[in-house]
């Protein structure tokens, strides 16, 4: 149980283009999903918290106009990297939340490796 | 002071030994604590959650929580080479109702065959 998928698993795009990454909870409904970025040999950095049907909450320093998040349903959240640049190349990982209150747990998708050329 | 601190390692243990991973956190009001395992190039995998003081066992894994001392630990018994990974401690800090987790930088564990 608690399976989260991401698509695509890797993507290469040209500088200036946009890339959309999908995150799906396959066997549960997630009112909250999270988007992280991880650079090589560094820890996870939370980018934003996404709640179904409402605007995402972005962490300090994350450009909301560059990283567009849509949480259209209880099983799907998307992250669009707009006008991507080489410095946006990273490992993007989503997680989906299950449970309530203090027992709310996060389950991660397999991640999307983005390379901007 | 970092909000969630872990020794970066590497922690090297021989196969069959007990690996002990430690984590301290800054916010005394925190109530939810998690251990994730992350293999190189992969995403984190939830292996343990703990919410009350004391020990919680699941197979070869035991999580220990001491809220008074603000630390949480993970013991791995009978360590196997396949346990070699980075172990991330995650804490839901404080009592604000915020669901986001704060992650430590991780401890790299190496189990020597």
Short mmCIF file of C-alpha atoms in Angstrom, two decimals:
data_model
loop_
_atom_site.label_atom_id
_atom_site.label_comp_id
_atom_site.label_asym_id
_atom_site.label_seq_id
_atom_site.Cartn_x
_atom_site.Cartn_y
_atom_site.Cartn_z
CA UNK A 1 0.00 0.00 0.00
CA UNK A 2 0.84 3.75 -0.12
CA UNK A 3 2.30 3.72 -3.62
CA UNK A 4 3.21 6.98 -5.31
CA UNK A 5 4.20 7.26 -8.95
CA UNK A 6 5.92 10.02 -10.88
CA UNK A 7 6.15 10.65 -14.57
CA UNK A 8 8.45 11.04 -16.34
CA UNK A 9 11.30 9.35 -14.48
CA UNK A 10 13.81 11.42 -16.39
CA UNK A 11 13.62 14.26 -18.89
CA UNK A 12 16.07 16.30 -20.92
CA UNK A 13 14.93 19.67 -22.20
CA UNK A 14 16.41 22.72 -23.84
CA UNK A 15 16.96 25.94 -21.94
CA UNK A 16 13.89 28.18 -22.07
CA UNK A 17 11.33 25.41 -22.43
CA UNK A 18 8.84 24.19 -19.83
CA UNK A 19 8.59 20.75 -18.31
CA UNK A 20 5.63 19.20 -16.51
CA UNK A 21 6.08 16.47 -13.90
CA UNK A 22 3.13 14.40 -12.65
CA UNK A 23 2.78 12.86 -9.21
CA UNK A 24 0.05 10.33 -8.51
CA UNK A 25 -1.00 8.46 -5.40
CA UNK A 26 -2.05 5.09 -6.80
CA UNK A 27 -3.84 3.35 -3.94
CA UNK A 28 -4.89 6.16 -1.62
CA UNK A 29 -6.25 9.68 -1.70
CA UNK A 30 -3.88 12.43 -0.67
CA UNK A 31 -5.26 15.79 0.36
CA UNK A 32 -1.69 17.02 0.71
CA UNK A 33 1.26 16.45 -1.60
CA UNK A 34 4.76 17.85 -1.33
CA UNK A 35 7.42 18.71 -3.87
CA UNK A 36 11.13 18.44 -3.10
CA UNK A 37 14.32 19.07 -4.97
CA UNK A 38 17.60 17.32 -4.29
CA UNK A 39 20.98 18.29 -5.70
CA UNK A 40 23.80 15.70 -5.79
CA UNK A 41 25.08 14.76 -2.35
CA UNK A 42 22.73 17.21 -0.67
CA UNK A 43 19.67 16.68 1.44
CA UNK A 44 16.07 17.10 0.40
CA UNK A 45 14.84 20.65 0.01
CA UNK A 46 11.11 21.20 0.36
CA UNK A 47 9.86 23.43 -2.43
CA UNK A 48 6.14 23.58 -1.75
CA UNK A 49 3.16 21.99 -0.08
CA UNK A 50 0.20 21.33 -2.32
CA UNK A 51 -3.35 20.95 -1.03
CA UNK A 52 -6.12 19.60 -3.22
CA UNK A 53 -8.28 22.37 -4.62
CA UNK A 54 -6.25 25.25 -3.23
CA UNK A 55 -3.10 27.18 -4.01
CA UNK A 56 0.23 25.68 -3.11
CA UNK A 57 2.28 27.03 -0.24
CA UNK A 58 5.82 27.73 -1.36
CA UNK A 59 8.89 27.68 0.85
CA UNK A 60 10.93 30.81 1.22
CA UNK A 61 13.19 31.41 -1.75
CA UNK A 62 11.22 29.24 -4.18
CA UNK A 63 9.87 31.19 -7.15
CA UNK A 64 6.17 30.45 -7.43
CA UNK A 65 5.99 31.82 -10.97
CA UNK A 66 8.76 29.52 -12.09
CA UNK A 67 7.58 26.36 -10.35
CA UNK A 68 3.86 26.06 -10.99
CA UNK A 69 2.02 23.52 -8.89
CA UNK A 70 -1.47 22.26 -9.51
CA UNK A 71 -3.24 19.77 -7.25
CA UNK A 72 -6.29 19.05 -9.37
CA UNK A 73 -7.55 15.95 -7.62
CA UNK A 74 -6.99 13.82 -4.55
CA UNK A 75 -4.61 11.60 -6.51
CA UNK A 76 -2.78 13.97 -8.84
CA UNK A 77 -0.43 16.90 -8.39
CA UNK A 78 1.70 18.43 -11.14
CA UNK A 79 4.83 20.55 -11.05
CA UNK A 80 5.65 22.64 -14.10
CA UNK A 81 9.12 24.10 -14.37
CA UNK A 82 8.71 27.11 -16.61
CA UNK A 83 11.49 28.61 -18.73
CA UNK A 84 13.93 26.03 -17.44
CA UNK A 85 17.62 26.87 -17.20
CA UNK A 86 20.64 24.63 -16.59
CA UNK A 87 20.66 25.57 -12.89
CA UNK A 88 17.21 23.96 -12.61
CA UNK A 89 18.76 20.58 -13.41
CA UNK A 90 18.08 18.46 -10.36
CA UNK A 91 16.25 15.46 -8.93
CA UNK A 92 12.62 16.42 -8.30
CA UNK A 93 10.71 14.20 -5.89
CA UNK A 94 7.10 14.35 -4.82
CA UNK A 95 5.51 12.83 -1.77
CA UNK A 96 1.89 12.20 -0.88
CA UNK A 97 0.48 12.41 2.61
CA UNK A 98 -1.58 9.73 4.32
CA UNK A 99 -3.18 9.87 7.75
CA UNK A 100 -4.36 12.64 10.02
CA UNK A 101 -2.88 14.85 12.71
CA UNK A 102 0.40 13.74 14.21
CA UNK A 103 0.06 10.42 12.35
CA UNK A 104 0.25 12.06 8.92
CA UNK A 105 2.97 10.23 6.99
CA UNK A 106 4.64 11.05 3.68
CA UNK A 107 5.28 8.49 0.98
CA UNK A 108 7.67 9.41 -1.80
CA UNK A 109 7.44 8.88 -5.51
CA UNK A 110 10.47 7.53 -7.39
CA UNK A 111 11.59 10.98 -8.50
CA UNK A 112 12.19 12.75 -11.80
CA UNK A 113 15.66 13.56 -12.95
CA UNK A 114 15.63 16.81 -14.96
CA UNK A 115 18.52 17.86 -17.16
CA UNK A 116 18.35 21.24 -18.86
CA UNK A 117 20.79 21.72 -21.73
CA UNK B 1 21.79 25.29 15.31
CA UNK B 2 20.15 23.17 12.65
CA UNK B 3 16.56 22.15 13.33
CA UNK B 4 17.25 18.44 12.71
CA UNK B 5 20.82 17.25 13.08
CA UNK B 6 22.47 14.01 12.05
CA UNK B 7 26.06 12.91 11.82
CA UNK B 8 26.84 12.70 8.12
CA UNK B 9 29.05 9.63 8.52
CA UNK B 10 29.95 7.42 6.90
CA UNK B 11 29.14 4.97 9.64
CA UNK B 12 30.87 1.73 8.84
CA UNK B 13 29.81 -1.52 10.51
CA UNK B 14 30.61 -5.16 9.73
CA UNK B 15 27.94 -7.46 8.42
CA UNK B 16 25.84 -8.90 11.24
CA UNK B 17 26.55 -6.04 13.64
CA UNK B 18 24.13 -3.51 15.08
CA UNK B 19 24.13 -0.12 13.37
CA UNK B 20 23.08 2.81 15.55
CA UNK B 21 21.95 6.03 13.89
CA UNK B 22 21.18 9.16 15.89
CA UNK B 23 19.25 12.35 15.33
CA UNK B 24 18.58 15.40 17.48
CA UNK B 25 15.95 18.06 16.92
CA UNK B 26 15.48 21.59 18.11
CA UNK B 27 11.77 22.00 18.77
CA UNK B 28 10.63 20.50 22.07
CA UNK B 29 7.00 20.56 20.95
CA UNK B 30 7.56 18.13 18.06
CA UNK B 31 5.36 15.05 18.06
CA UNK B 32 6.03 13.09 14.86
CA UNK B 33 9.31 11.44 13.93
CA UNK B 34 10.28 9.37 10.92
CA UNK B 35 13.20 7.44 9.51
CA UNK B 36 13.65 7.18 5.76
CA UNK B 37 16.18 5.14 3.82
CA UNK B 38 17.57 6.52 0.58
CA UNK B 39 19.70 4.47 -1.76
CA UNK B 40 22.05 6.36 -4.04
CA UNK B 41 20.15 7.83 -6.97
CA UNK B 42 16.76 6.80 -5.59
CA UNK B 43 14.01 8.53 -3.63
CA UNK B 44 13.50 8.11 0.13
CA UNK B 45 11.55 5.17 1.49
CA UNK B 46 9.71 5.36 4.81
CA UNK B 47 10.96 2.63 7.15
CA UNK B 48 9.79 3.71 10.61
CA UNK B 49 7.57 6.24 12.29
CA UNK B 50 7.45 6.89 16.04
CA UNK B 51 5.27 9.20 18.07
CA UNK B 52 5.67 8.17 21.74
CA UNK B 53 8.64 7.96 24.04
CA UNK B 54 10.30 4.58 24.14
CA UNK B 55 11.09 1.91 21.60
CA UNK B 56 9.22 0.75 18.52
CA UNK B 57 10.35 -2.42 16.79
CA UNK B 58 9.68 -3.57 13.24
CA UNK B 59 11.68 -6.58 12.12
CA UNK B 60 15.39 -5.75 12.31
CA UNK B 61 14.65 -2.07 12.90
CA UNK B 62 14.07 -0.39 16.26
CA UNK B 63 13.29 3.30 16.58
CA UNK B 64 13.87 4.97 19.92
CA UNK B 65 12.43 8.30 20.99
CA UNK B 66 13.35 10.46 23.99
CA UNK B 67 11.41 13.71 23.88
CA UNK B 68 12.99 15.05 27.08
CA UNK B 69 16.43 14.83 25.50
CA UNK B 70 15.12 15.68 22.04
CA UNK B 71 16.67 12.79 20.24
CA UNK B 72 15.49 9.92 18.13
CA UNK B 73 17.57 6.96 17.05
CA UNK B 74 17.37 3.99 14.72
CA UNK B 75 18.96 0.64 15.45
CA UNK B 76 19.47 -1.88 12.69
CA UNK B 77 20.17 -5.37 13.97
CA UNK B 78 22.02 -8.01 11.96
CA UNK B 79 23.13 -5.38 9.45
CA UNK B 80 23.36 -6.55 5.84
CA UNK B 81 25.29 -5.08 2.91
CA UNK B 82 21.88 -4.25 1.40
CA UNK B 83 21.32 -1.88 4.33
CA UNK B 84 24.09 0.35 2.96
CA UNK B 85 22.30 3.61 2.22
CA UNK B 86 21.74 7.10 3.56
CA UNK B 87 19.30 7.25 6.46
CA UNK B 88 17.28 10.41 6.81
CA UNK B 89 15.72 11.52 10.06
CA UNK B 90 12.57 13.61 9.57
CA UNK B 91 10.64 15.54 12.19
CA UNK B 92 7.36 17.38 12.05
CA UNK B 93 8.56 20.31 14.10
CA UNK B 94 6.41 21.97 16.71
CA UNK B 95 2.69 21.87 17.14
CA UNK B 96 1.57 24.30 14.44
CA UNK B 97 -0.51 21.87 12.43
CA UNK B 98 1.89 22.24 9.53
CA UNK B 99 2.21 18.91 7.79
CA UNK B 100 5.61 19.45 6.21
CA UNK B 101 8.59 17.53 7.54
CA UNK B 102 12.03 18.87 8.28
CA UNK B 103 14.76 16.49 7.20
CA UNK B 104 18.23 16.04 8.57
CA UNK B 105 21.10 15.90 6.12
CA UNK B 106 21.31 12.12 6.52
CA UNK B 107 23.80 9.58 7.81
CA UNK B 108 25.52 7.36 5.27
CA UNK B 109 25.73 3.77 6.47
CA UNK B 110 28.22 1.32 5.00
CA UNK B 111 27.88 -2.36 5.94
CA UNK B 112 31.08 -4.23 5.19
CA UNK B 113 30.69 -7.86 4.02
#
